[in-house]
């Protein structure tokens, strides 16, 4: 389970911001989970609202970047290429300020806090603590230019791993590559327990969903995925994948061979199933298939999300989605969120963190009943351009009958666009002036008596 995430100096998140999934208290009918050895519970869903360009997508992006750093810093980052971070750019000398990321999570019934600070060149600090009995126990601490410090709770080849560290690699990444049992399992939490779905990884998500669907009963979730395809009322009854064309296979083999000649034998080119996927439709005239590319963007979006959603529910993992409502009907968005919110469906502690514009989820017509401790907002400071992230619980509690959707849309919580009506009047006046000039120029350009001249 994800408990808290903190970030500073990432994209528009200039100052430290925190997203917490700690519940105000357990709620009847919501898939809350108790945090061992504490009095706290976690919420199954957290949503971030905000106007365009307010930074809500950067909250998801920061979590994705931290995950990528853990998974890739040792194996994939250029040893002499520094740290490919995204610092806040709207200030003088942005590269001088470090970026910081930290996360609190539950793994194996033990709470951990892991984080690091980096600049453009190296990792400045890195730390890991555990809470096996409710009190913090430092496992390791790293500061650039100093020797690693280890706690008694961390055994294994600690110093050997430290000797393999590069300035721009994370100790957690190196330890996992060297087979350290505990740190390798925490690395796997970032890999399998924290998943991210954005437009950038749609192809991989689609392939995963198709593979899950094709295997059906052989793999957990396959039959449920087909049921959700039909449930969405998109007219879809199944998916079909055609065999690759021989010429395409031969071309692919030549490309792989050429790359291996240049880069080495470790080259792996993953084939995308998307181009070979057809969507099955059953009508009163029979069963027909359409290419996935010919389906609506909403159908493609729904198919691409189902694999990660069902896997998160089956594994009890965290799924972070940017713009969950994009290209989906509000009822479908409601359905996806409801899968995580329901204690009858979400039995393994899965969590969904997403950004959206869909205010319907806050309304009385929504079936999921999001509570105040699940709702967050982003606003961008007009002077500095920096994003502020804050929860709905910062606002005074209203009677139980309050309409959260209405209060949000009228701006009671902030985090809505500001429209300058005076500026709009100037735009309209400019359009009208331009229209008048165009009409005058057209009249002057047409000879007298020309048909259509007025």
Tab-separated table of N, CA and C in Angstrom, residues 277-361:
chain	number	residue	atom	x	y	z
A	277	UNK	N	-4.173	-6.547	-33.923
A	277	UNK	CA	-5.372	-6.772	-33.118
A	277	UNK	C	-6.615	-6.360	-33.890
A	278	UNK	N	-7.615	-7.219	-33.855
A	278	UNK	CA	-8.942	-6.903	-34.380
A	278	UNK	C	-9.943	-7.030	-33.240
A	279	UNK	N	-10.967	-6.208	-33.294
A	279	UNK	CA	-11.993	-6.201	-32.255
A	279	UNK	C	-13.231	-6.899	-32.795
A	280	UNK	N	-13.726	-7.838	-32.030
A	280	UNK	CA	-14.857	-8.663	-32.463
A	280	UNK	C	-16.177	-8.032	-32.043
A	281	UNK	N	-17.112	-7.974	-33.004
A	281	UNK	CA	-18.456	-7.440	-32.738
A	281	UNK	C	-19.483	-8.480	-33.183
A	282	UNK	N	-20.455	-8.729	-32.340
A	282	UNK	CA	-21.529	-9.664	-32.683
A	282	UNK	C	-22.810	-8.875	-32.928
A	283	UNK	N	-23.401	-9.078	-34.078
A	283	UNK	CA	-24.642	-8.380	-34.440
A	283	UNK	C	-25.683	-9.403	-34.856
A	284	UNK	N	-26.863	-8.910	-35.232
A	284	UNK	CA	-27.904	-9.826	-35.687
A	284	UNK	C	-27.585	-10.397	-37.057
A	285	UNK	N	-26.536	-9.848	-37.710
A	285	UNK	CA	-26.108	-10.359	-39.007
A	285	UNK	C	-24.937	-11.333	-38.889
A	286	UNK	N	-24.456	-11.546	-37.664
A	286	UNK	CA	-23.327	-12.442	-37.472
A	286	UNK	C	-22.212	-11.775	-36.686
A	287	UNK	N	-21.023	-12.391	-36.696
A	287	UNK	CA	-19.855	-11.880	-35.980
A	287	UNK	C	-18.892	-11.253	-36.976
A	288	UNK	N	-18.440	-10.031	-36.668
A	288	UNK	CA	-17.548	-9.304	-37.575
A	288	UNK	C	-16.374	-8.729	-36.763
A	289	UNK	N	-15.285	-8.480	-37.454
A	289	UNK	CA	-14.114	-7.908	-36.790
A	289	UNK	C	-13.715	-6.606	-37.468
A	290	UNK	N	-13.261	-5.665	-36.654
A	290	UNK	CA	-12.722	-4.394	-37.126
A	290	UNK	C	-11.307	-4.238	-36.584
A	291	UNK	N	-10.457	-3.612	-37.355
A	291	UNK	CA	-9.113	-3.328	-36.856
A	291	UNK	C	-9.198	-2.414	-35.640
A	292	UNK	N	-8.287	-2.620	-34.700
A	292	UNK	CA	-8.288	-1.777	-33.513
A	292	UNK	C	-8.152	-0.305	-33.890
A	293	UNK	N	-7.378	-0.026	-34.945
A	293	UNK	CA	-7.175	1.358	-35.373
A	293	UNK	C	-8.470	2.003	-35.855
A	294	UNK	N	-9.455	1.185	-36.245
A	294	UNK	CA	-10.727	1.722	-36.726
A	294	UNK	C	-11.747	1.935	-35.611
A	295	UNK	N	-11.414	1.506	-34.410
A	295	UNK	CA	-12.314	1.693	-33.281
A	295	UNK	C	-12.217	3.123	-32.756
A	296	UNK	N	-13.199	3.541	-31.989
A	296	UNK	CA	-13.189	4.882	-31.406
A	296	UNK	C	-12.056	5.003	-30.385
A	297	UNK	N	-11.641	6.246	-30.124
A	297	UNK	CA	-10.580	6.463	-29.147
A	297	UNK	C	-11.031	6.006	-27.764
A	298	UNK	N	-12.338	6.115	-27.462
A	298	UNK	CA	-12.847	5.652	-26.185
A	298	UNK	C	-12.718	4.148	-26.030
A	299	UNK	N	-13.009	3.405	-27.100
A	299	UNK	CA	-12.864	1.946	-27.053
A	299	UNK	C	-11.414	1.559	-26.840
A	300	UNK	N	-10.507	2.201	-27.569
A	300	UNK	CA	-9.079	1.897	-27.417
A	300	UNK	C	-8.595	2.231	-26.006
A	301	UNK	N	-9.062	3.358	-25.475
A	301	UNK	CA	-8.666	3.745	-24.123
A	301	UNK	C	-9.142	2.724	-23.099
A	302	UNK	N	-10.408	2.295	-23.229
A	302	UNK	CA	-10.976	1.314	-22.305
A	302	UNK	C	-10.197	0.000	-22.352
A	303	UNK	N	-9.891	-0.464	-23.560
A	303	UNK	CA	-9.149	-1.715	-23.704
A	303	UNK	C	-7.756	-1.580	-23.088
A	304	UNK	N	-7.099	-0.440	-23.335
A	304	UNK	CA	-5.749	-0.253	-22.818
A	304	UNK	C	-5.670	-0.150	-21.309
A	305	UNK	N	-6.758	0.236	-20.655
A	305	UNK	CA	-6.754	0.380	-19.199
A	305	UNK	C	-7.092	-0.910	-18.464
A	306	UNK	N	-7.847	-1.786	-19.107
A	306	UNK	CA	-8.383	-2.941	-18.393
A	306	UNK	C	-7.296	-3.870	-17.867
A	307	UNK	N	-6.243	-4.093	-18.634
A	307	UNK	CA	-5.161	-4.970	-18.177
A	307	UNK	C	-4.513	-4.469	-16.898
A	308	UNK	N	-4.014	-3.211	-16.880
A	308	UNK	CA	-3.429	-2.693	-15.641
A	308	UNK	C	-4.413	-2.645	-14.475
A	309	UNK	N	-5.677	-2.304	-14.731
A	309	UNK	CA	-6.663	-2.213	-13.653
A	309	UNK	C	-6.883	-3.579	-13.005
A	310	UNK	N	-7.129	-4.596	-13.806
A	310	UNK	CA	-7.408	-5.915	-13.246
A	310	UNK	C	-6.168	-6.519	-12.600
A	311	UNK	N	-4.982	-6.233	-13.150
A	311	UNK	CA	-3.751	-6.726	-12.533
A	311	UNK	C	-3.532	-6.078	-11.178
A	312	UNK	N	-3.777	-4.757	-11.078
A	312	UNK	CA	-3.635	-4.073	-9.794
A	312	UNK	C	-4.593	-4.658	-8.759
A	313	UNK	N	-5.827	-4.923	-9.162
A	313	UNK	CA	-6.808	-5.488	-8.235
A	313	UNK	C	-6.419	-6.903	-7.811
A	314	UNK	N	-5.866	-7.678	-8.742
A	314	UNK	CA	-5.476	-9.055	-8.425
A	314	UNK	C	-4.245	-9.103	-7.529
A	315	UNK	N	-3.298	-8.164	-7.746
A	315	UNK	CA	-2.044	-8.173	-6.995
A	315	UNK	C	-2.094	-7.333	-5.727
A	316	UNK	N	-3.104	-6.464	-5.610
A	316	UNK	CA	-3.121	-5.535	-4.493
A	316	UNK	C	-2.074	-4.459	-4.636
A	317	UNK	N	-1.864	-3.961	-5.853
A	317	UNK	CA	-0.824	-2.971	-6.116
A	317	UNK	C	-1.426	-1.585	-6.310
A	318	UNK	N	-0.552	-0.602	-6.534
A	318	UNK	CA	-0.950	0.787	-6.720
A	318	UNK	C	-0.917	1.111	-8.208
A	319	UNK	N	-1.978	1.711	-8.704
A	319	UNK	CA	-2.039	2.119	-10.106
A	319	UNK	C	-2.232	3.630	-10.159
A	320	UNK	N	-1.321	4.320	-10.860
A	320	UNK	CA	-1.391	5.775	-11.023
A	320	UNK	C	-1.739	6.081	-12.475
A	321	UNK	N	-2.803	6.845	-12.697
A	321	UNK	CA	-3.291	7.114	-14.047
A	321	UNK	C	-3.432	8.617	-14.236
A	322	UNK	N	-2.857	9.127	-15.304
A	322	UNK	CA	-3.014	10.541	-15.640
A	322	UNK	C	-4.231	10.713	-16.540
A	323	UNK	N	-5.099	11.666	-16.199
A	323	UNK	CA	-6.302	11.970	-16.984
A	323	UNK	C	-7.141	10.713	-17.223
A	324	UNK	N	-7.607	10.128	-16.135
A	324	UNK	CA	-8.383	8.885	-16.227
A	324	UNK	C	-9.623	9.056	-17.088
A	325	UNK	N	-10.220	10.254	-17.061
A	325	UNK	CA	-11.475	10.467	-17.774
A	325	UNK	C	-11.296	10.750	-19.257
A	326	UNK	N	-10.051	10.884	-19.722
A	326	UNK	CA	-9.821	11.251	-21.124
A	326	UNK	C	-10.416	10.204	-22.063
A	327	UNK	N	-11.329	10.645	-22.918
A	327	UNK	CA	-11.947	9.823	-23.965
A	327	UNK	C	-12.862	8.730	-23.423
A	328	UNK	N	-13.246	8.818	-22.130
A	328	UNK	CA	-14.172	7.841	-21.561
A	328	UNK	C	-15.471	8.530	-21.138
A	329	UNK	N	-16.581	7.843	-21.318
A	329	UNK	CA	-17.857	8.343	-20.819
A	329	UNK	C	-17.793	8.400	-19.289
A	330	UNK	N	-18.447	9.394	-18.668
A	330	UNK	CA	-18.422	9.483	-17.199
A	330	UNK	C	-18.830	8.203	-16.489
A	331	UNK	N	-19.763	7.434	-17.061
A	331	UNK	CA	-20.201	6.204	-16.409
A	331	UNK	C	-19.087	5.152	-16.423
A	332	UNK	N	-18.267	5.136	-17.466
A	332	UNK	CA	-17.149	4.193	-17.503
A	332	UNK	C	-16.075	4.596	-16.496
A	333	UNK	N	-15.798	5.900	-16.406
A	333	UNK	CA	-14.853	6.371	-15.401
A	333	UNK	C	-15.347	6.004	-14.012
A	334	UNK	N	-16.635	6.213	-13.778
A	334	UNK	CA	-17.266	5.860	-12.515
A	334	UNK	C	-17.081	4.371	-12.216
A	335	UNK	N	-17.245	3.549	-13.233
A	335	UNK	CA	-17.119	2.101	-13.061
A	335	UNK	C	-15.706	1.706	-12.670
A	336	UNK	N	-14.698	2.270	-13.364
A	336	UNK	CA	-13.309	1.921	-13.057
A	336	UNK	C	-12.942	2.313	-11.634
A	337	UNK	N	-13.306	3.525	-11.249
A	337	UNK	CA	-13.004	3.977	-9.891
A	337	UNK	C	-13.743	3.114	-8.872
A	338	UNK	N	-14.975	2.740	-9.209
A	338	UNK	CA	-15.770	1.923	-8.304
A	338	UNK	C	-15.184	0.553	-8.039
A	339	UNK	N	-14.424	0.013	-8.983
A	339	UNK	CA	-13.778	-1.284	-8.766
A	339	UNK	C	-12.806	-1.219	-7.596
A	340	UNK	N	-12.089	-0.099	-7.483
A	340	UNK	CA	-11.132	0.062	-6.384
A	340	UNK	C	-11.844	0.454	-5.088
A	341	UNK	N	-12.913	1.202	-5.205
A	341	UNK	CA	-13.617	1.719	-4.029
A	341	UNK	C	-14.397	0.628	-3.303
A	342	UNK	N	-14.820	-0.398	-4.040
A	342	UNK	CA	-15.699	-1.420	-3.472
A	342	UNK	C	-14.928	-2.451	-2.641
A	343	UNK	N	-15.301	-2.669	-1.376
A	343	UNK	CA	-14.638	-3.709	-0.573
A	343	UNK	C	-14.959	-5.116	-1.054
A	344	UNK	N	-16.033	-5.282	-1.836
A	344	UNK	CA	-16.389	-6.600	-2.352
A	344	UNK	C	-15.536	-6.975	-3.565
A	345	UNK	N	-15.085	-5.972	-4.313
A	345	UNK	CA	-14.238	-6.214	-5.484
A	345	UNK	C	-12.763	-6.106	-5.115
A	346	UNK	N	-12.416	-5.048	-4.416
A	346	UNK	CA	-11.027	-4.769	-4.059
A	346	UNK	C	-10.714	-5.417	-2.718
A	347	UNK	N	-10.388	-6.694	-2.757
A	347	UNK	CA	-10.175	-7.463	-1.522
A	347	UNK	C	-8.713	-7.563	-1.124
A	348	UNK	N	-7.795	-7.024	-1.942
A	348	UNK	CA	-6.364	-7.186	-1.654
A	348	UNK	C	-5.641	-5.864	-1.416
A	349	UNK	N	-6.390	-4.803	-1.206
A	349	UNK	CA	-5.755	-3.538	-0.853
A	349	UNK	C	-5.190	-2.764	-2.018
A	350	UNK	N	-5.700	-2.965	-3.222
A	350	UNK	CA	-5.225	-2.192	-4.370
A	350	UNK	C	-5.616	-0.721	-4.200
A	351	UNK	N	-4.838	0.168	-4.809
A	351	UNK	CA	-5.110	1.600	-4.719
A	351	UNK	C	-5.020	2.237	-6.098
A	352	UNK	N	-5.859	3.230	-6.311
A	352	UNK	CA	-5.882	3.987	-7.563
A	352	UNK	C	-5.624	5.457	-7.256
A	353	UNK	N	-4.606	6.030	-7.890
A	353	UNK	CA	-4.305	7.457	-7.786
A	353	UNK	C	-4.426	8.025	-9.188
A	354	UNK	N	-5.269	9.040	-9.377
A	354	UNK	CA	-5.450	9.540	-10.730
A	354	UNK	C	-5.755	11.029	-10.735
A	355	UNK	N	-5.478	11.642	-11.867
A	355	UNK	CA	-5.863	13.031	-12.100
A	355	UNK	C	-7.043	13.051	-13.060
A	356	UNK	N	-7.864	14.092	-12.966
A	356	UNK	CA	-9.056	14.151	-13.804
A	356	UNK	C	-9.652	15.555	-13.800
A	357	UNK	N	-10.529	15.795	-14.793
A	357	UNK	CA	-11.390	16.979	-14.803
A	357	UNK	C	-12.843	16.587	-14.484
A	358	UNK	N	-13.111	15.289	-14.353
A	358	UNK	CA	-14.479	14.794	-14.279
A	358	UNK	C	-15.104	15.078	-12.917
A	359	UNK	N	-15.783	16.241	-12.809
A	359	UNK	CA	-16.418	16.634	-11.546
A	359	UNK	C	-17.605	15.742	-11.202
A	360	UNK	N	-18.127	15.017	-12.182
A	360	UNK	CA	-19.252	14.105	-11.944
A	360	UNK	C	-18.946	13.132	-10.810
A	361	UNK	N	-17.668	12.764	-10.636
A	361	UNK	CA	-17.299	11.801	-9.601
A	361	UNK	C	-17.546	12.332	-8.198
